[in-house]
Short mmCIF file of C-alpha atoms and ligand atoms in Angstrom, two decimals:
data_model
loop_
_atom_site.label_atom_id
_atom_site.label_comp_id
_atom_site.label_asym_id
_atom_site.label_seq_id
_atom_site.Cartn_x
_atom_site.Cartn_y
_atom_site.Cartn_z
CA UNK A 35 20.82 -30.39 61.92
CA UNK A 36 17.98 -27.90 62.19
CA UNK A 37 15.22 -28.32 64.73
CA UNK A 38 16.10 -31.12 67.16
CA UNK A 39 13.94 -34.21 67.56
CA UNK A 40 11.08 -33.85 70.00
CA UNK A 41 9.24 -36.26 72.16
CA UNK A 42 5.75 -36.60 70.69
CA UNK A 43 4.08 -35.64 73.97
CA UNK A 44 6.31 -32.58 74.25
CA UNK A 45 4.51 -30.99 71.32
CA UNK A 46 1.57 -28.64 71.55
CA UNK A 47 -0.62 -31.14 69.65
CA UNK A 48 -3.16 -33.41 71.41
CA UNK A 49 -1.45 -36.38 73.05
CA UNK A 50 -2.21 -39.50 71.05
CA UNK A 51 -0.49 -41.65 73.67
CA UNK A 52 -2.92 -40.57 76.36
CA UNK A 53 -5.07 -43.63 75.64
CA UNK A 54 -2.30 -46.14 76.11
CA UNK A 55 -1.44 -48.22 79.10
CA UNK A 56 1.85 -48.61 81.04
CA UNK A 57 3.86 -50.92 78.80
CA UNK A 58 3.28 -48.87 75.71
CA UNK A 59 4.04 -45.61 77.41
CA UNK A 60 7.37 -47.16 78.46
CA UNK A 61 8.03 -48.18 74.88
CA UNK A 62 7.30 -44.65 73.70
CA UNK A 63 9.60 -43.14 76.28
CA UNK A 64 12.30 -45.61 75.21
CA UNK A 65 11.65 -44.55 71.62
CA UNK A 66 12.16 -40.88 72.47
CA UNK A 67 15.33 -41.77 74.36
CA UNK A 68 16.54 -43.63 71.27
CA UNK A 69 15.89 -40.56 69.14
CA UNK A 70 18.20 -38.55 71.35
CA UNK A 71 20.92 -41.19 71.22
CA UNK A 72 20.63 -41.79 67.48
CA UNK A 73 20.71 -38.06 66.88
CA UNK A 74 24.10 -37.99 68.59
CA UNK A 75 25.35 -40.79 66.35
CA UNK A 76 24.44 -38.86 63.23
CA UNK A 77 26.58 -35.93 64.28
CA UNK A 78 29.49 -38.24 65.06
CA UNK A 79 29.17 -39.82 61.62
CA UNK A 80 29.20 -36.44 59.89
CA UNK A 81 32.47 -35.67 61.66
CA UNK A 82 33.92 -39.02 60.57
CA UNK A 83 32.92 -38.47 56.96
CA UNK A 84 35.21 -35.47 56.87
CA UNK A 85 38.07 -37.86 57.58
CA UNK A 86 37.35 -39.86 54.41
CA UNK A 87 34.60 -42.22 55.60
CA UNK A 88 31.07 -42.37 54.26
CA UNK A 89 28.62 -39.52 54.79
CA UNK A 90 25.38 -41.01 56.07
CA UNK A 91 22.34 -38.84 55.70
CA UNK A 92 20.06 -40.25 58.36
CA UNK A 93 16.81 -38.98 59.80
CA UNK A 94 17.15 -38.13 63.51
CA UNK A 95 15.06 -41.09 64.63
CA UNK A 96 17.21 -43.74 62.90
CA UNK A 97 20.63 -44.93 64.11
CA UNK A 98 23.73 -45.43 62.01
CA UNK A 99 23.75 -48.94 60.53
CA UNK A 100 26.27 -51.50 61.67
CA UNK A 101 28.82 -52.17 58.93
CA UNK A 102 31.15 -55.19 58.86
CA UNK A 103 34.80 -54.31 59.51
CA UNK A 104 35.90 -56.04 56.30
CA UNK A 105 33.55 -54.01 54.11
CA UNK A 106 33.61 -50.40 55.29
CA UNK A 107 31.30 -47.91 53.57
CA UNK A 108 32.81 -45.64 50.91
CA UNK A 109 31.02 -43.51 48.35
CA UNK A 110 32.80 -45.13 45.34
CA UNK A 111 31.67 -48.58 46.53
CA UNK A 112 28.08 -47.40 46.98
CA UNK A 113 28.10 -45.85 43.50
CA UNK A 114 29.49 -49.02 41.92
CA UNK A 115 27.02 -51.15 43.88
CA UNK A 116 24.13 -49.10 42.56
CA UNK A 117 25.16 -49.77 38.94
CA UNK A 118 25.64 -53.48 39.61
CA UNK A 119 22.30 -53.76 41.42
CA UNK A 120 20.55 -52.48 38.30
CA UNK A 121 22.65 -54.36 35.71
CA UNK A 122 21.14 -57.42 34.01
CA UNK A 123 24.61 -58.40 32.79
CA UNK A 124 25.05 -59.80 36.29
CA UNK A 125 22.75 -62.75 35.52
CA UNK A 126 23.87 -65.85 33.64
CA UNK A 127 21.57 -65.25 30.66
CA UNK A 128 21.70 -61.45 30.91
CA UNK A 129 17.97 -61.21 31.53
CA UNK A 130 17.71 -60.21 35.17
CA UNK A 131 19.24 -57.83 37.68
CA UNK A 132 18.63 -57.59 41.40
CA UNK A 133 16.21 -54.80 40.53
CA UNK A 134 14.06 -57.13 38.42
CA UNK A 135 12.64 -58.51 41.66
CA UNK A 136 13.40 -55.50 43.87
CA UNK A 137 11.79 -52.42 42.23
CA UNK A 138 12.27 -49.05 43.92
CA UNK A 139 8.72 -47.81 43.33
CA UNK A 140 7.40 -50.88 45.12
CA UNK A 141 9.87 -50.37 48.00
CA UNK A 142 12.15 -52.90 46.32
CA UNK A 143 9.59 -55.70 45.99
CA UNK A 144 8.08 -56.91 42.70
CA UNK A 145 4.32 -56.95 43.23
CA UNK A 146 4.12 -60.69 42.55
CA UNK A 147 2.89 -63.28 45.04
CA UNK A 148 6.04 -65.29 44.31
CA UNK A 149 9.21 -64.24 42.52
CA UNK A 150 10.23 -65.50 39.08
CA UNK A 151 13.93 -66.10 38.35
CA UNK A 152 15.99 -65.29 35.26
CA UNK A 153 15.31 -68.68 33.68
CA UNK A 154 11.59 -68.47 34.42
CA UNK A 155 11.65 -70.64 37.51
CA UNK A 156 9.01 -69.83 40.12
CA UNK A 157 10.46 -69.06 43.56
CA UNK A 158 8.54 -70.60 46.47
CA UNK A 159 8.53 -67.24 48.28
CA UNK A 160 7.69 -63.61 47.72
CA UNK A 161 10.38 -60.98 46.98
CA UNK A 162 11.12 -59.00 50.10
CA UNK A 163 11.30 -55.29 50.56
CA UNK A 164 14.88 -54.00 50.91
CA UNK A 165 13.64 -51.04 52.97
CA UNK A 166 16.15 -50.52 55.81
CA UNK A 167 17.65 -53.93 55.15
CA UNK A 168 20.86 -52.70 56.85
CA UNK A 169 19.10 -52.90 60.23
CA UNK A 170 18.01 -56.55 60.02
CA UNK A 171 19.69 -58.91 62.49
CA UNK A 172 18.71 -61.84 60.30
CA UNK A 173 17.87 -61.97 56.61
CA UNK A 174 15.17 -63.52 54.41
CA UNK A 175 11.85 -64.98 55.46
CA UNK A 176 13.15 -67.82 57.61
CA UNK A 177 16.88 -68.48 57.78
CA UNK A 178 18.56 -68.03 61.18
CA UNK A 179 21.98 -68.54 59.56
CA UNK A 180 21.89 -65.53 57.22
CA UNK A 181 22.97 -62.50 59.20
CA UNK A 182 25.10 -60.57 56.68
CA UNK A 183 24.10 -59.01 53.39
CA UNK A 184 27.39 -60.20 51.88
CA UNK A 185 26.50 -63.81 52.74
CA UNK A 186 22.84 -63.54 51.76
CA UNK A 187 23.78 -62.32 48.27
CA UNK A 188 25.31 -65.66 47.37
CA UNK A 189 21.75 -67.02 47.30
CA UNK A 190 20.31 -64.88 44.45
CA UNK A 191 23.63 -64.89 42.57
CA UNK A 192 24.67 -68.53 42.71
CA UNK A 193 21.61 -70.38 44.05
CA UNK A 194 20.20 -73.17 41.90
CA UNK A 195 17.14 -74.10 43.95
CA UNK A 196 15.46 -72.03 42.66
CA UNK A 197 17.56 -70.28 40.00
CA UNK A 198 17.46 -66.49 40.44
CA UNK A 199 20.40 -64.73 38.72
CA UNK A 200 21.64 -68.12 37.49
CA UNK A 201 25.42 -67.79 37.94
CA UNK A 202 27.24 -71.13 37.93
CA UNK A 203 30.65 -72.63 37.23
CA UNK A 204 29.94 -72.72 33.49
CA UNK A 205 29.09 -69.01 33.10
CA UNK A 206 30.87 -67.26 35.99
CA UNK A 207 34.00 -66.35 33.99
CA UNK A 208 31.93 -65.21 31.02
CA UNK A 209 29.84 -62.90 33.22
CA UNK A 210 32.94 -61.30 34.76
CA UNK A 211 34.33 -60.73 31.26
CA UNK A 212 31.19 -58.70 30.47
CA UNK A 213 32.18 -56.22 33.18
CA UNK A 214 35.91 -56.23 32.43
CA UNK A 215 35.16 -55.19 28.85
CA UNK A 216 33.34 -52.01 29.91
CA UNK A 217 35.54 -48.97 30.47
CA UNK A 218 33.09 -47.32 32.88
CA UNK A 219 33.17 -50.42 35.09
CA UNK A 220 36.98 -50.65 34.97
CA UNK A 221 37.09 -47.07 36.25
CA UNK A 222 34.42 -47.57 38.91
CA UNK A 223 35.96 -50.81 40.26
CA UNK A 224 39.38 -49.14 40.45
CA UNK A 225 37.95 -46.24 42.40
CA UNK A 226 36.01 -48.51 44.74
CA UNK A 227 38.87 -50.95 45.31
CA UNK A 228 42.11 -49.01 44.80
CA UNK A 229 45.49 -50.79 44.84
CA UNK A 230 44.09 -54.09 43.57
CA UNK A 231 45.60 -55.55 40.40
CA UNK A 232 42.28 -57.03 39.21
CA UNK A 233 39.43 -55.53 41.20
CA UNK A 234 36.68 -56.96 38.99
CA UNK A 235 35.68 -60.18 40.75
CA UNK A 236 32.73 -61.65 42.64
CA UNK A 237 34.04 -60.76 46.11
CA UNK A 238 34.12 -57.08 45.18
CA UNK A 239 30.83 -57.24 43.29
CA UNK A 240 29.21 -58.54 46.47
CA UNK A 241 30.95 -55.95 48.69
CA UNK A 242 29.81 -53.10 46.45
CA UNK A 243 26.17 -54.22 46.16
CA UNK A 244 26.03 -54.79 49.94
CA UNK A 245 27.33 -51.25 50.50
CA UNK A 246 24.65 -49.89 48.16
CA UNK A 247 21.97 -51.91 49.95
CA UNK A 248 23.01 -50.39 53.29
CA UNK A 249 22.04 -46.99 51.90
CA UNK A 250 18.42 -48.08 51.30
CA UNK A 251 17.34 -46.14 54.37
CA UNK A 252 13.73 -45.09 54.78
CA UNK A 253 12.80 -42.80 57.65
CA UNK A 254 10.72 -40.03 56.20
CA UNK A 255 7.21 -41.47 56.30
CA UNK A 256 4.34 -39.51 57.77
CA UNK A 257 4.84 -41.53 60.95
CA UNK A 258 8.51 -40.48 61.13
CA UNK A 259 7.64 -36.87 60.49
CA UNK A 260 4.99 -37.08 63.18
CA UNK A 261 7.62 -38.49 65.59
CA UNK A 262 9.81 -35.51 64.80
CA UNK A 263 6.92 -33.15 65.40
CA UNK A 264 6.60 -32.24 61.71
CA UNK A 265 3.28 -33.89 60.76
CA UNK A 266 -0.17 -34.44 62.22
CA UNK A 267 -1.99 -37.75 62.26
CA UNK A 268 -5.71 -37.94 61.51
CA UNK A 269 -7.99 -39.22 64.27
CA UNK A 270 -8.26 -42.57 62.49
CA UNK A 271 -4.48 -42.89 62.09
CA UNK A 272 -4.03 -42.08 65.78
CA UNK A 273 -6.56 -44.71 66.82
CA UNK A 274 -4.80 -47.21 64.56
CA UNK A 275 -1.46 -46.32 66.10
CA UNK A 276 -2.85 -46.80 69.62
CA UNK A 277 -4.15 -50.21 68.60
CA UNK A 278 -0.86 -51.14 66.94
CA UNK A 279 1.24 -50.24 69.98
CA UNK A 280 -1.35 -51.39 72.51
CA UNK A 281 -1.95 -54.67 74.31
CA UNK A 282 -5.21 -55.52 72.58
CA UNK A 283 -3.90 -55.86 69.00
CA UNK A 284 -0.35 -56.67 70.19
CA UNK A 285 1.25 -55.92 66.82
CA UNK A 286 4.17 -54.16 68.51
CA UNK A 287 5.44 -57.33 70.16
CA UNK A 288 6.75 -58.46 66.79
CA UNK A 289 6.76 -55.22 64.76
CA UNK A 290 7.42 -52.67 67.50
CA UNK A 291 10.96 -51.29 67.15
CA UNK A 292 12.10 -48.31 65.08
CA UNK A 293 12.20 -50.57 62.02
CA UNK A 294 8.85 -52.25 62.77
CA UNK A 295 10.44 -55.66 63.35
CA UNK A 296 11.50 -57.46 66.54
CA UNK A 297 15.22 -57.61 65.82
CA UNK A 298 17.49 -54.75 64.77
CA UNK A 299 21.22 -54.28 64.54
CA UNK A 300 22.89 -50.88 64.38
CA UNK A 301 26.21 -49.33 65.20
CA UNK A 302 26.96 -49.59 68.90
CA UNK A 303 23.70 -51.48 69.54
CA UNK A 304 23.37 -54.88 71.18
CA UNK A 305 23.27 -58.10 69.16
CA UNK A 306 19.55 -58.89 69.12
CA UNK A 307 17.95 -62.12 70.13
CA UNK A 308 16.47 -63.61 66.97
CA UNK A 309 13.00 -65.11 67.08
CA UNK A 310 10.67 -66.54 64.48
CA UNK A 311 6.90 -66.88 64.70
CA UNK A 312 4.08 -69.10 63.53
CA UNK A 313 1.13 -66.78 62.91
CA UNK A 314 -1.41 -69.47 62.06
CA UNK A 315 -1.41 -69.09 58.29
CA UNK A 316 -1.73 -72.87 57.85
CA UNK A 317 -2.77 -75.84 59.97
CA UNK A 318 -2.77 -78.75 57.57
CA UNK A 319 -4.59 -81.74 59.00
CA UNK A 320 -4.83 -80.07 62.42
CA UNK A 321 -1.17 -80.75 63.22
CA UNK A 322 0.00 -77.14 62.69
CA UNK A 323 1.84 -78.14 59.50
CA UNK A 324 2.74 -75.71 56.70
CA UNK A 325 3.20 -76.88 53.08
CA UNK A 326 6.61 -77.80 51.65
CA UNK A 327 8.95 -76.06 50.82
CA UNK A 328 7.53 -73.18 52.90
CA UNK A 329 7.59 -74.65 56.38
CA UNK A 330 9.64 -71.75 57.72
CA UNK A 331 12.70 -72.36 59.89
CA UNK A 332 11.71 -76.07 59.94
CA UNK A 333 13.02 -76.39 56.36
CA UNK A 334 16.54 -75.86 57.69
CA UNK A 335 16.45 -77.32 61.19
CA UNK A 336 13.92 -80.14 60.89
CA UNK A 337 12.89 -79.35 64.49
CA UNK A 338 9.13 -79.86 64.99
CA UNK A 339 9.17 -76.70 67.09
CA UNK A 340 10.22 -74.61 64.08
CA UNK A 341 7.28 -75.58 61.88
CA UNK A 342 5.71 -72.54 60.20
CA UNK A 343 8.01 -70.06 61.92
CA UNK A 344 8.96 -66.95 59.95
CA UNK A 345 10.76 -63.69 60.66
CA UNK A 346 8.51 -60.72 61.37
CA UNK A 347 9.15 -58.46 58.36
CA UNK A 348 9.50 -54.69 58.57
CA UNK A 349 6.20 -52.89 58.02
CA UNK A 350 7.86 -49.76 56.65
CA UNK A 351 6.41 -48.97 53.19
CA UNK A 352 4.01 -51.86 53.68
CA UNK A 353 1.23 -50.16 51.68
CA UNK A 354 3.26 -50.50 48.46
CA UNK A 355 4.53 -54.06 48.90
CA UNK A 356 1.42 -56.16 48.31
CA UNK A 357 0.70 -59.04 48.15
CA UNK A 358 1.66 -60.07 51.68
CA UNK A 359 3.27 -62.90 53.67
CA UNK A 360 6.09 -65.25 52.64
CA UNK A 361 3.96 -66.84 49.93
CA UNK A 362 2.14 -63.70 48.81
CA UNK A 363 -1.13 -65.32 49.82
CA UNK A 364 -2.82 -62.30 51.41
CA UNK A 365 -3.72 -59.71 48.74
CA UNK A 366 -4.33 -56.51 50.75
CA UNK A 367 -3.57 -54.83 54.07
CA UNK A 368 -7.21 -55.24 54.99
CA UNK A 369 -6.92 -58.99 54.44
CA UNK A 370 -3.85 -59.09 56.70
CA UNK A 371 -5.74 -57.23 59.45
CA UNK A 372 -8.73 -59.59 59.00
CA UNK A 373 -6.31 -62.49 59.31
CA UNK A 374 -4.88 -61.24 62.62
CA UNK A 375 -8.34 -60.36 63.90
CA UNK A 376 -9.50 -63.92 63.23
CA UNK A 377 -6.37 -65.35 64.87
CA UNK A 378 -5.42 -67.51 61.89
CA UNK A 379 -6.58 -68.51 58.44
CA UNK A 380 -9.22 -71.10 57.66
CA UNK A 381 -8.67 -73.11 54.47
CA UNK A 382 -11.90 -75.01 53.92
CA UNK A 383 -10.86 -77.68 51.44
CA UNK A 384 -8.15 -79.05 49.21
CA UNK A 385 -4.76 -80.46 50.16
CA UNK A 386 -3.95 -77.44 52.39
CA UNK A 387 -7.22 -77.59 54.35
CA UNK A 388 -7.06 -76.71 58.02
CA UNK A 389 -8.16 -74.15 60.60
CA UNK A 390 -5.20 -71.89 61.42
CA UNK A 391 -7.11 -70.50 64.41
CA UNK A 392 -6.85 -73.92 66.05
CA UNK A 393 -3.20 -74.55 65.19
CA UNK A 394 -1.31 -76.10 68.10
CA UNK A 395 1.83 -74.27 66.93
CA UNK A 396 0.44 -70.75 66.52
CA UNK A 397 2.09 -67.96 68.54
CA UNK A 398 0.38 -66.92 71.78
CA UNK A 399 0.56 -63.35 70.49
CA UNK A 400 -1.68 -63.93 67.46
CA UNK A 401 -4.70 -65.55 69.07
CA UNK A 402 -7.31 -63.25 67.54
CA UNK A 403 -8.47 -59.72 68.31
CA UNK A 404 -12.02 -58.52 68.72
CA UNK A 405 -11.94 -55.53 66.35
CA UNK A 406 -14.84 -53.46 65.03
CA UNK A 407 -14.97 -52.57 61.34
CA UNK A 408 -13.86 -49.05 62.23
CA UNK A 409 -10.90 -50.36 64.24
CA UNK A 410 -9.79 -52.53 61.33
CA UNK A 411 -9.92 -49.49 59.08
CA UNK A 412 -7.96 -47.51 61.69
CA UNK A 413 -5.19 -50.12 61.77
CA UNK A 414 -4.93 -50.04 57.97
CA UNK A 415 -4.86 -46.23 58.03
CA UNK A 416 -1.98 -46.32 60.51
CA UNK A 417 -0.04 -48.85 58.41
CA UNK A 418 -0.43 -46.48 55.47
CA UNK A 419 1.38 -43.74 57.40
CA UNK A 420 4.53 -45.88 57.14
CA UNK A 421 4.90 -45.12 53.42
CA UNK A 422 7.94 -42.95 52.65
CA UNK A 423 7.41 -41.36 49.22
CA UNK A 424 10.83 -39.70 49.22
CA UNK A 425 12.43 -43.16 49.56
CA UNK A 426 10.38 -44.57 46.67
CA UNK A 427 11.56 -41.70 44.47
CA UNK A 428 15.08 -41.02 45.78
CA UNK A 429 17.42 -40.42 42.83
CA UNK A 430 20.44 -41.86 44.65
CA UNK A 431 18.64 -45.20 44.89
CA UNK A 432 17.21 -45.22 41.37
CA UNK A 433 18.30 -46.98 38.19
CA UNK A 434 21.50 -45.18 37.08
CA UNK A 435 21.22 -46.56 33.53
CA UNK A 436 17.82 -44.93 33.12
CA UNK A 437 19.38 -41.65 34.23
CA UNK A 438 22.24 -42.11 31.74
CA UNK A 439 19.83 -42.91 28.91
CA UNK A 440 17.78 -39.81 29.71
CA UNK A 441 20.93 -37.66 29.65
CA UNK A 442 21.95 -39.16 26.29
CA UNK A 443 18.47 -38.51 24.87
CA UNK A 444 18.59 -34.89 26.01
CA UNK A 445 22.06 -34.45 24.51
CA UNK A 446 20.90 -35.94 21.17
CA UNK A 447 17.81 -33.73 21.14
CA UNK A 448 19.93 -30.63 21.82
CA UNK A 449 22.07 -31.43 18.77
CA UNK A 450 19.13 -31.76 16.40
C1 HEC B 125 14.09 -63.81 41.08
C2 HEC B 125 13.82 -62.66 41.89
C3 HEC B 125 14.97 -62.15 42.74
C4 HEC B 125 16.18 -61.66 42.31
C5 HEC B 125 16.70 -61.60 40.88
C6 HEC B 125 16.85 -61.20 43.48
N1 HEC B 125 16.07 -61.39 44.59
FE1 HEC B 125 16.49 -60.79 46.47
N2 HEC B 125 14.87 -61.81 47.16
C7 HEC B 125 13.99 -62.50 46.38
C8 HEC B 125 13.16 -63.35 47.20
C9 HEC B 125 12.07 -64.28 46.73
C10 HEC B 125 13.57 -63.14 48.53
C11 HEC B 125 13.10 -63.91 49.78
C12 HEC B 125 14.01 -65.15 49.84
C13 HEC B 125 13.66 -66.17 50.88
O1 HEC B 125 13.16 -65.84 51.95
O2 HEC B 125 13.91 -67.35 50.62
C14 HEC B 125 14.65 -62.16 48.47
C15 HEC B 125 15.33 -61.67 49.59
C16 HEC B 125 16.37 -60.77 49.51
C17 HEC B 125 17.03 -60.15 50.65
C18 HEC B 125 16.65 -60.33 52.11
C19 HEC B 125 15.80 -59.17 52.55
C20 HEC B 125 15.37 -59.27 54.00
O3 HEC B 125 14.45 -58.55 54.40
O4 HEC B 125 15.94 -60.06 54.75
C21 HEC B 125 18.04 -59.37 50.16
C22 HEC B 125 19.00 -58.52 50.98
C23 HEC B 125 18.02 -59.51 48.73
N3 HEC B 125 16.98 -60.34 48.37
C24 HEC B 125 18.93 -58.88 47.89
C25 HEC B 125 19.07 -59.21 46.54
C26 HEC B 125 20.21 -58.82 45.72
C27 HEC B 125 21.38 -57.99 46.18
C28 HEC B 125 20.00 -59.34 44.48
C29 HEC B 125 20.92 -59.29 43.28
C30 HEC B 125 22.25 -59.84 43.49
C31 HEC B 125 18.71 -60.03 44.53
N4 HEC B 125 18.19 -59.95 45.79
C32 HEC B 125 18.12 -60.64 43.45
C33 HEC B 125 13.89 -62.40 45.01
C34 HEC B 125 14.94 -61.99 44.18
C1 HEC B 126 3.90 -63.17 66.98
C2 HEC B 126 4.51 -62.13 66.18
C3 HEC B 126 3.61 -61.24 65.36
C4 HEC B 126 2.57 -60.44 65.78
C5 HEC B 126 2.02 -60.28 67.17
C6 HEC B 126 2.13 -59.72 64.60
N1 HEC B 126 2.85 -60.10 63.51
FE1 HEC B 126 2.66 -59.37 61.64
N2 HEC B 126 3.97 -60.76 60.95
C7 HEC B 126 4.66 -61.67 61.75
C8 HEC B 126 5.33 -62.63 60.91
C9 HEC B 126 6.19 -63.79 61.37
C10 HEC B 126 5.00 -62.30 59.58
C11 HEC B 126 5.39 -63.08 58.32
C12 HEC B 126 4.48 -64.28 58.23
C13 HEC B 126 4.57 -65.07 56.96
O1 HEC B 126 5.13 -64.62 56.00
O2 HEC B 126 4.05 -66.19 56.93
C14 HEC B 126 4.16 -61.11 59.65
C15 HEC B 126 3.65 -60.44 58.55
C16 HEC B 126 2.90 -59.27 58.62
C17 HEC B 126 2.51 -58.48 57.49
C18 HEC B 126 2.89 -58.77 56.04
C19 HEC B 126 4.32 -58.32 55.78
C20 HEC B 126 4.82 -58.60 54.40
O3 HEC B 126 5.86 -58.04 54.04
O4 HEC B 126 4.22 -59.40 53.67
C21 HEC B 126 1.80 -57.42 57.96
C22 HEC B 126 1.18 -56.29 57.15
C23 HEC B 126 1.71 -57.57 59.39
N3 HEC B 126 2.39 -58.71 59.77
C24 HEC B 126 1.02 -56.70 60.23
C25 HEC B 126 0.76 -57.00 61.56
C26 HEC B 126 -0.23 -56.31 62.36
C27 HEC B 126 -1.09 -55.15 61.88
C28 HEC B 126 -0.24 -56.93 63.57
C29 HEC B 126 -1.16 -56.66 64.75
C30 HEC B 126 -2.56 -56.84 64.44
C31 HEC B 126 0.76 -57.98 63.54
N4 HEC B 126 1.33 -57.99 62.30
C32 HEC B 126 1.06 -58.82 64.61
C33 HEC B 126 4.70 -61.66 63.12
C34 HEC B 126 3.76 -61.03 63.93
#
């Protein structure tokens, strides 16, 4: 590692934290402490890689992800997982891959308000970013039971409500045969899962894709570089950051950790407490109700308390993942900031009518913020510093078939 991580206030630049009050300053100090600790982890992991493990390349301010004992990271698994993630042969009708709804240039979202599955079925929710998905303590918009990537993947692969990849008992064998026929896959599966008589099966497909997904690490945004003392924020970005981490806008209560969520897991870290929040997006009939089948955790528990409660998503790369919220109902970052400033959404008429600002179930942390036009702009400017262009373009995370096709085209052109 070159220059070590620095505490932001230990730099010669003006101190953007000077404006903040006690709690935030504590959080910042904790953040700097974490940088030191995580930095140590990175070195340890480099040493381990020499012994045949996986070589993480992590920015100094991000910790090593936690990896389940029964699916350790290896480079051959990650390589195989990358091919499978981008391969439409993995869907029942051959029309969709994971990447159809999780596009790298959009930080692994699809730009649609709601996703559309391989058979054309409309998903009730919006595709989520896979940015730093390895650090999530709980997965998807609102499911307390999904805590492992391996488990979550059964949903897009085998789910039938709605159909995503569309695998089922009628086509599962046929789909596996597609992979067994391909020499390149036979080689890659053997390398990834040595000493297995028939490595090409769904268990290994899931293990490999999960390993690939754990490498979707983003920590090189302007904000990260600023943390490491390698970038300067504009005055507007700094004001937005102060608002974000301050007690007036309160964003940090739910989006305040290194991954801009409120629950992270990482190697050697504690198991986080998982919480879900009702932000006042709906208040149908004044009862706090959300529309079916998007009533948040309530869909699974049926507990009145869980109505409209969702997981706070990461805000990393948020500028490229519009539209926003679980149902894609807020089109721009500015509209999200307006929403939080108002303290809920008002829907004037129709079957969803209701004043979210008056919802009896809305979180006490999203009760509205008195923000000037300039302050709203500042918040948006800060959110835009969370975009990591190197992540959106990283070759190692890109479509390997596109790379192969380009190589083949170049070879053919050279022959002519
Ligand atoms: C039809 C579009 C579609 C396809 C295909 C698809 N996904 Fe998703 N993905 C979604 C949607 C929508 C969500 C949010 C689901 C929810 O909350 O109910 C999601 C959520 C996720 C999450 C949770 C992210 C988080 O922040 O918790 C992961 C991980 C994921 N998908 C991985 C995959 C993998 C791996 C594949 C291929 C095997 C895949 N997806 C295929 C649309 C899709
Ligand atoms: C009480 C916890 C809480 C607070 C405080 C909070 N958020 Fe959120 N945020 C959430 C939840 C939960 C969602 C998802 C809601 C949904 O999908 O219905 C969300 C969604 C978002 C999204 C859209 C993410 C996406 O992928 O679509 C943005 C942007 C965002 N919040 C920014 C902010 C900002 C800026 C603030 C401060 C003004 C803030 N949040 C305060 C919990 C919170």
